[in-house]
Every structure is written in C-alpha cells, then in structure tokens.
Amino acid sequence: MPAVAQPDSDIYRACRYLASQARLRMGLTATPIYNYGSEFYHVVNPLIPDCLSGYDEFLREWCIGSPGEKPMLRDAEQFGTYLRREGIMLRRTRAEVGRELPALAKIPHEIESDSAAPARITGDAVALAKTILAANEAYRGEKMRAAGEFDQLVRQATGVAKAPYVAEFVRLLVESGQQVMLFGWHREVYGIWQEKLADFNPVMYTGSESPKEKQAAKDAFIAGESRVMLISLRAGAGMDGLQHVCSTVVFGELDWLPGVHEQCIGRVHRDGQALPVQAFFLISDEGSDPIVSDVLGVKREQIEGVRNPGEHLIERRDIGENQLRQLAQRFLKDHGQALPSPAVMPLRRQQEFELT
C-alpha cells in the first residue's frame, strides 16, 4: 500500500487504471502510509475517486505545511474520525476479531559510538551540507544530488560508528538465550556485525542474496544453526516462520520511515508468536540518529492519529524544516562550520504554496 501513496509512481497509475475497470474495490493494509498524512489522499482516491475532493482541496481542508516540506495532517484524529463516519475506512483491531498477539515492547536504548567514523567523512559531508543549505535557487538539481549523497554519507558513518557497540548489545541478548533479528542497511555495517558476531554463525538476508541464499539463511535461523540474522530494513516482505523461534528484534540502523520499522517488527510479531516481543531501537546521540528519531516521531503521529483516535501514543513534534536541511545544519554546527544565509523565497512562490 505505501507504494500506492506516491502519485508519480507507475504503481499508483496502475492502481488507478485497475480500480477504474473494477465494479467492486477494497483496499486491505495494516500500514496505509509510510510518511506524512498527505499520502492518505493517494491511497484512498483510486478506491473511492474524489471522496476527498481534489488534491488541492484536500490539502487546504486537512493539511498544514511550509514551503519545501511534505504536507502533514493538521489533526490526524479528526481526519480518521471523518474517514470512519463517511464509510471510507473500517478499522478492526486484533482484539475485535479474536486474533490478539502477545505483548509488544518497543524499547529505545541510547548506545555509544566511535567519533572517529564521522570524522573520516567531515570534508565531503561539510561541502554537501553547504550545498543543501545554499540560498541560490538556480541549482535545485545539484541540491537534490547533494541531499541524497549527504544522507547516504552521514547515515552510513553513523551506522559504522555505533556498529561495534550494537554487536556487543546483541551478544548480550544471544548469550542470555535469545535468537535475534538485527536490522541494518549499509554493507559496511553488516561487515562489522559479521566479524564481531562470527561465533554465532550470523546469516544474511538482504538485497544482495539470491532467493536460494535467502531461503538457506532463513532455514538455518529457524533450525537454530544460526543465532543471529542480519537483515535489511527493506527486506523480508512475505517472510513467515521466524515467529516460532524468535521474539527479539534489534534496530542497529534506523530508517526515515516509521512504517518500515513496523513491518520489520511484524516479521516476528504475527500469528503463531507465543512469547512477548521486544524491539530494541539502538540510538546514538551523534550523527543522523537524533534527527531521524525525531522525524520518526512526527511521521508516527500521522498514521496513529488516523488508525487509533484517542490513543495518544506519541507527543506531536512539528519539526518545521526539511529533515535533511536539519541534518545538514546540525552537522555543520557540530563541526564548527558557519551556516549559509537562509534562502528567501520569492513572494510568488509563497503565494503559490498558500494556494495549494
């Protein structure tokens, strides 16, 4: 369902076409959106065209945002109530359908990191950060390229910096008798984990393995031949069976999207799980982790307010700026670099944003 929420994607266009040819349409998902609440429009519209009016009207009625930011739901609980009242959405909990799962505990844990890893990228990262924050609007393509490279560079450095400490944390869990799914993203980080946890015969389940290799890794983990599975944050769709041998997941690296973490936890917190599930989020106080974890709070509020009105699971934190701009600003500040002068948006562009 999250891929449908991208209006420029081929999947969204295909869904609109298929829906237009069908007499009966229904969307089923546990994770309707990955990001900010404005994506709900593109999930709902193929199923019930124009039930939220046009996209511009939807933004004016339900969303808030500043120039350069993704629109957010102004009041997620009120929007969720509207969807139910109009018969657009039907929400059923596991308790209501008699399929409750054991308890799930999400545990953020601050962890140490090696400051030498971020120091090795300082020169390149400073240049990219300054490009992202530059006031000149004439080089938007260059800024987009710089943003992607900066995100990759800083998040990888953050993962490498805390990787040895993540491995030690996982070791403690395994030595206490647990089998652990350890989620990450970067190959360099996986390499450190493999070395530090070699005596537990870690198996890999990422985008680099063939289907045959992934099946072998899964079989070894279920059989107990491996005590640790190193798995990509974006891998494992449709995977089943791990819930019978594992109830502990560890996020050694973070994703920008809260729905990704939810789906990762769902690899073991699903039908057939007999034990309470623990999900540890290992967070460093340096690098990208502070910004990413804060943004996750904002995005999480968007989906929970719609799905579970009345359950205030997280305090709303409006970050007010583009997430990568925040990360760039923090990075320059931490490294004693002057921040570029803020860009001044032309009045015409401000008016265009206000109209949409």
Coordinates of C-alpha atoms in Angstrom, one line a residue:
M1 CA 0.0 0.0 0.0
P2 CA 2.8 2.6 0.8
A3 CA 4.0 2.5 -2.9
V4 CA 0.5 3.5 -4.0
A5 CA 0.9 6.7 -1.9
Q6 CA 3.4 8.1 -4.5
P7 CA 1.3 9.9 -7.1
D8 CA 4.1 9.9 -9.7
S9 CA 4.8 6.2 -9.4
D10 CA 3.8 3.6 -12.0
I11 CA 2.2 1.6 -9.2
Y12 CA -0.2 4.4 -8.4
R13 CA -1.1 4.9 -12.1
A14 CA -1.7 1.2 -12.5
C15 CA -3.9 1.1 -9.4
R16 CA -6.0 3.9 -10.7
Y17 CA -6.4 2.2 -14.0
L18 CA -7.3 -1.2 -12.5
A19 CA -9.7 0.4 -10.0
S20 CA -11.5 2.3 -12.8
Q21 CA -12.2 -1.1 -14.5
A22 CA -13.5 -2.8 -11.4
R23 CA -17.1 -2.9 -10.1
L24 CA -16.1 -3.7 -6.5
R25 CA -13.0 -2.2 -4.9
M26 CA -11.4 -2.8 -1.5
G27 CA -8.0 -1.9 0.0
L28 CA -6.6 -4.0 2.8
T29 CA -3.5 -3.0 4.7
A30 CA -2.0 -2.7 8.2
T31 CA 0.3 0.1 7.1
P32 CA -1.7 2.5 4.9
I33 CA 1.1 5.1 4.7
Y34 CA 4.9 5.3 5.3
N35 CA 5.4 9.0 5.6
Y36 CA 3.3 12.0 6.2
G37 CA -0.5 12.1 6.3
S38 CA -1.0 13.8 3.0
E39 CA -0.3 10.4 1.4
F40 CA -3.7 9.2 2.5
Y41 CA -5.2 11.0 -0.4
H42 CA -3.4 8.9 -3.0
V43 CA -4.2 5.7 -1.1
V44 CA -7.9 6.4 -0.9
N45 CA -8.5 8.1 -4.2
P46 CA -8.1 5.1 -6.5
L47 CA -10.6 3.2 -4.3
I48 CA -13.2 5.9 -4.0
P49 CA -12.5 8.6 -6.6
D50 CA -13.0 12.2 -5.4
C51 CA -14.3 11.1 -2.0
L52 CA -11.8 13.6 -0.5
S53 CA -12.4 16.1 -3.4
G54 CA -9.4 17.1 -5.5
Y55 CA -5.9 17.0 -4.1
D56 CA -5.7 20.8 -3.8
E57 CA -8.9 20.9 -1.8
F58 CA -7.7 18.0 0.4
L59 CA -4.5 19.9 1.2
R60 CA -6.5 23.1 2.1
E61 CA -9.0 21.2 4.2
W62 CA -6.9 18.8 6.1
C63 CA -3.2 19.6 5.9
I64 CA -0.6 22.1 7.1
G65 CA 3.0 22.7 5.9
S66 CA 5.6 25.1 5.0
P67 CA 7.4 25.7 1.6
G68 CA 9.7 22.9 0.8
E69 CA 8.1 20.5 3.3
K70 CA 5.8 17.5 2.9
P71 CA 2.2 18.4 3.9
M72 CA 1.1 17.0 7.2
L73 CA -2.3 16.3 8.6
R74 CA -3.5 19.2 10.7
D75 CA -5.4 16.9 13.0
A76 CA -4.9 13.2 12.4
E77 CA -7.5 12.0 14.8
Q78 CA -10.2 14.3 13.3
F79 CA -9.3 13.0 9.8
G80 CA -9.5 9.4 11.0
T81 CA -13.0 10.1 12.5
Y82 CA -14.1 11.6 9.2
L83 CA -13.0 8.6 7.3
R84 CA -15.0 6.3 9.6
R85 CA -18.1 8.5 9.6
E86 CA -18.2 8.6 5.8
G87 CA -17.7 4.9 5.5
I88 CA -14.3 5.4 3.7
M89 CA -12.3 3.4 6.2
L90 CA -13.1 0.5 8.5
R91 CA -10.6 -0.2 11.3
R92 CA -10.6 -3.6 13.1
T93 CA -8.1 -4.4 15.9
R94 CA -6.9 -7.9 16.6
A95 CA -8.9 -8.0 19.8
E96 CA -12.1 -7.3 17.9
V97 CA -11.5 -10.2 15.5
G98 CA -10.2 -12.6 18.2
R99 CA -6.6 -12.8 17.0
E100 CA -4.7 -11.0 19.7
L101 CA -0.9 -11.3 19.8
P102 CA 1.4 -11.4 22.8
A103 CA 2.6 -8.0 24.1
L104 CA 5.0 -5.9 22.1
A105 CA 7.6 -3.7 23.9
K106 CA 9.4 -1.0 21.8
I107 CA 12.5 0.0 23.7
P108 CA 14.7 2.9 22.7
H109 CA 18.2 2.5 24.1
E110 CA 21.0 5.0 23.9
I111 CA 24.2 3.5 22.7
E112 CA 27.8 4.6 22.5
S113 CA 29.5 5.4 19.1
D114 CA 33.0 5.9 17.8
S115 CA 33.6 9.5 16.9
A116 CA 36.4 8.5 14.5
A117 CA 34.0 7.2 11.9
P118 CA 32.1 10.5 11.4
A119 CA 35.4 12.4 11.4
R120 CA 36.6 10.5 8.3
I121 CA 33.7 12.0 6.2
T122 CA 34.0 15.5 7.5
G123 CA 35.4 17.2 4.4
D124 CA 33.0 15.7 1.9
A125 CA 30.0 16.0 4.2
V126 CA 30.7 19.7 5.0
A127 CA 30.7 20.5 1.3
L128 CA 27.5 18.6 0.6
A129 CA 25.8 20.2 3.7
K130 CA 26.7 23.7 2.5
T131 CA 25.3 22.9 -1.0
I132 CA 22.0 21.7 0.6
L133 CA 21.7 24.9 2.6
A134 CA 22.8 27.3 -0.1
A135 CA 20.5 30.2 -0.8
N136 CA 20.9 30.0 -4.6
E137 CA 17.7 28.5 -6.1
A138 CA 19.3 28.2 -9.6
Y139 CA 20.9 24.8 -8.7
R140 CA 18.0 22.8 -7.5
G141 CA 19.2 19.6 -9.3
E142 CA 22.6 19.9 -7.7
K143 CA 20.9 20.4 -4.3
M144 CA 18.9 17.2 -4.8
R145 CA 22.0 15.2 -5.7
A146 CA 23.9 16.7 -2.7
A147 CA 21.0 15.8 -0.4
G148 CA 21.0 12.2 -1.5
E149 CA 24.8 11.9 -1.1
F150 CA 24.8 13.6 2.2
D151 CA 22.0 11.4 3.6
Q152 CA 23.9 8.3 2.5
L153 CA 27.2 9.5 3.8
V154 CA 26.1 10.6 7.3
R155 CA 23.7 7.7 7.9
Q156 CA 26.4 5.2 6.9
A157 CA 29.0 6.9 9.1
T158 CA 26.5 6.9 12.0
G159 CA 25.9 3.1 11.4
V160 CA 29.6 2.3 11.3
A161 CA 30.4 4.4 14.4
K162 CA 27.9 2.5 16.6
A163 CA 28.3 -0.9 14.9
P164 CA 30.7 -2.4 17.4
Y165 CA 28.5 -1.3 20.3
V166 CA 25.4 -2.7 18.6
A167 CA 27.2 -6.0 18.2
E168 CA 28.1 -6.1 21.9
F169 CA 24.4 -5.4 22.8
V170 CA 23.3 -8.2 20.5
R171 CA 25.9 -10.5 22.0
L172 CA 24.4 -10.0 25.5
L173 CA 20.9 -10.9 24.2
V174 CA 22.2 -14.0 22.4
E175 CA 24.2 -15.2 25.5
S176 CA 21.0 -14.8 27.5
G177 CA 19.4 -17.4 25.3
Q178 CA 17.7 -15.2 22.6
Q179 CA 17.8 -15.6 18.9
V180 CA 18.0 -12.1 17.4
M181 CA 17.0 -10.4 14.1
L182 CA 19.4 -7.5 13.7
F183 CA 18.2 -4.9 11.2
G184 CA 20.5 -2.6 9.2
W185 CA 21.1 -1.0 5.8
H186 CA 24.7 -0.5 4.9
R187 CA 27.1 -3.2 3.7
E188 CA 30.0 -1.7 5.7
V189 CA 27.9 -2.0 8.9
Y190 CA 26.9 -5.6 8.1
G191 CA 30.6 -6.4 7.7
I192 CA 31.4 -5.2 11.2
W193 CA 28.5 -7.1 12.7
Q194 CA 29.6 -10.3 10.9
E195 CA 33.1 -10.0 12.3
K196 CA 32.0 -9.2 15.9
L197 CA 29.3 -11.9 16.0
A198 CA 31.1 -14.6 14.0
D199 CA 30.9 -17.2 16.8
F200 CA 27.1 -17.1 16.5
N201 CA 27.2 -18.0 12.8
P202 CA 25.2 -15.0 11.6
V203 CA 23.2 -15.4 8.4
M204 CA 22.4 -12.6 5.8
Y205 CA 19.0 -11.7 4.4
T206 CA 19.5 -8.5 2.4
G207 CA 19.1 -7.3 -1.1
S208 CA 22.4 -8.9 -2.2
E209 CA 21.5 -12.5 -1.7
S210 CA 19.7 -14.7 -4.3
P211 CA 16.3 -16.2 -3.4
K212 CA 18.1 -19.6 -2.8
E213 CA 20.6 -18.0 -0.5
K214 CA 17.8 -16.1 1.4
Q215 CA 15.9 -19.4 1.9
A216 CA 19.0 -21.1 3.2
A217 CA 19.6 -18.3 5.6
K218 CA 16.0 -18.5 6.8
D219 CA 16.2 -22.3 7.2
A220 CA 19.5 -22.1 9.2
F221 CA 18.0 -19.5 11.5
I222 CA 14.8 -21.5 12.1
A223 CA 16.8 -24.6 12.7
G224 CA 18.9 -22.9 15.3
E225 CA 22.1 -23.3 13.3
S226 CA 22.4 -19.5 13.4
R227 CA 21.6 -17.4 16.4
V228 CA 21.6 -14.1 14.6
M229 CA 20.0 -13.0 11.3
L230 CA 21.4 -9.8 9.8
I231 CA 18.5 -8.5 7.7
S232 CA 17.9 -5.4 5.7
L233 CA 15.3 -2.9 6.8
R234 CA 13.6 -3.2 3.5
A235 CA 13.8 -7.0 3.1
G236 CA 11.6 -9.8 4.2
A237 CA 8.2 -9.0 2.6
G238 CA 6.0 -12.0 2.9
M239 CA 8.5 -13.9 5.1
D240 CA 6.9 -16.2 7.6
G241 CA 8.0 -18.8 10.2
L242 CA 10.5 -16.8 12.2
Q243 CA 7.9 -16.0 14.8
H244 CA 8.2 -19.7 16.0
V245 CA 11.9 -19.3 17.0
C246 CA 12.5 -15.5 17.6
S247 CA 10.8 -12.8 19.7
T248 CA 13.7 -10.3 19.8
V249 CA 14.5 -7.7 17.1
V250 CA 17.2 -5.1 17.2
F251 CA 17.4 -2.0 15.0
G252 CA 21.1 -1.3 14.6
E253 CA 20.3 1.3 12.0
L254 CA 17.2 3.5 11.6
D255 CA 15.0 4.2 8.6
W256 CA 13.4 7.6 7.9
L257 CA 10.0 5.8 7.7
P258 CA 8.2 4.5 10.8
G259 CA 6.2 2.1 8.6
V260 CA 9.4 0.3 7.7
H261 CA 10.1 -0.4 11.4
E262 CA 6.6 -1.6 11.9
Q263 CA 6.8 -4.1 9.1
C264 CA 10.2 -5.3 10.4
I265 CA 8.7 -6.0 13.8
G266 CA 5.9 -7.8 12.0
R267 CA 8.3 -10.4 10.8
V268 CA 8.1 -11.9 14.3
H269 CA 5.1 -10.2 16.0
R270 CA 2.5 -12.1 14.0
D271 CA 0.1 -15.0 14.2
G272 CA 2.0 -18.0 15.7
Q273 CA 4.1 -16.0 18.1
A274 CA 3.8 -17.4 21.6
L275 CA 6.1 -15.0 23.5
P276 CA 6.1 -11.3 24.2
V277 CA 8.1 -9.5 21.6
Q278 CA 10.9 -7.0 22.3
A279 CA 12.0 -4.4 19.7
F280 CA 15.2 -2.5 20.7
F281 CA 16.0 0.7 18.9
L282 CA 19.7 1.4 19.4
I283 CA 20.2 5.2 19.1
S284 CA 23.4 7.2 19.2
D285 CA 23.4 10.8 20.3
E286 CA 25.6 11.7 17.4
G287 CA 25.4 11.7 13.6
S288 CA 22.0 11.2 11.9
D289 CA 20.2 9.3 14.7
P290 CA 18.9 12.3 16.8
I291 CA 17.3 13.9 13.7
V292 CA 15.9 10.6 12.2
S293 CA 14.4 9.5 15.6
D294 CA 12.7 12.9 16.0
V295 CA 11.3 12.8 12.5
L296 CA 10.0 9.3 13.1
G297 CA 8.0 10.7 16.0
V298 CA 6.3 13.2 13.7
K299 CA 5.5 10.6 11.0
R300 CA 4.3 8.1 13.5
E301 CA 1.8 10.6 14.9
Q302 CA 0.4 11.0 11.4
I303 CA -0.6 7.3 11.0
E304 CA -1.5 6.5 14.6
G305 CA -3.9 9.5 14.8
V306 CA -5.9 8.2 11.9
R307 CA -5.8 4.5 12.8
N308 CA -6.2 4.8 16.6
P309 CA -8.0 8.0 17.5
G310 CA -8.0 8.6 21.3
E311 CA -4.7 6.8 21.8
H312 CA -2.1 9.4 22.3
L313 CA 0.9 7.2 21.6
I314 CA 3.4 9.9 21.0
E315 CA 3.7 13.6 21.5
R316 CA 3.4 15.6 18.4
R317 CA 6.7 17.3 17.3
D318 CA 6.4 19.7 14.4
I319 CA 10.0 19.9 13.1
G320 CA 9.3 23.0 11.0
E321 CA 12.0 22.3 8.4
N322 CA 13.0 19.8 5.8
Q323 CA 14.6 16.8 7.6
L324 CA 17.8 16.8 5.5
R325 CA 18.2 20.5 6.0
Q326 CA 18.0 19.9 9.7
L327 CA 20.6 17.2 9.5
A328 CA 22.9 19.4 7.4
Q329 CA 22.5 22.3 9.9
R330 CA 23.3 20.1 12.8
F331 CA 26.3 18.6 11.1
L332 CA 27.8 22.0 10.2
K333 CA 27.2 23.2 13.8
D334 CA 28.8 20.1 15.4
H335 CA 31.9 20.7 13.2
G336 CA 32.2 24.4 13.9
Q337 CA 31.2 25.5 10.4
A338 CA 29.2 28.7 9.7
L339 CA 25.7 28.2 8.4
P340 CA 25.0 29.7 5.0
S341 CA 22.5 32.6 4.9
P342 CA 18.9 31.2 4.7
A343 CA 17.2 31.4 1.3
V344 CA 14.5 33.9 0.9
M345 CA 11.5 32.5 -1.0
P346 CA 10.1 34.8 -3.7
L347 CA 6.7 36.2 -2.9
R348 CA 5.2 34.5 -6.0
R349 CA 6.3 31.0 -4.8
Q350 CA 5.0 31.7 -1.3
Q351 CA 1.6 32.6 -2.8
E352 CA 1.6 29.5 -5.0
F353 CA 2.2 27.3 -1.9
E354 CA -0.6 29.0 0.0
L355 CA -3.0 28.4 -2.8
T356 CA -2.2 24.7 -2.9

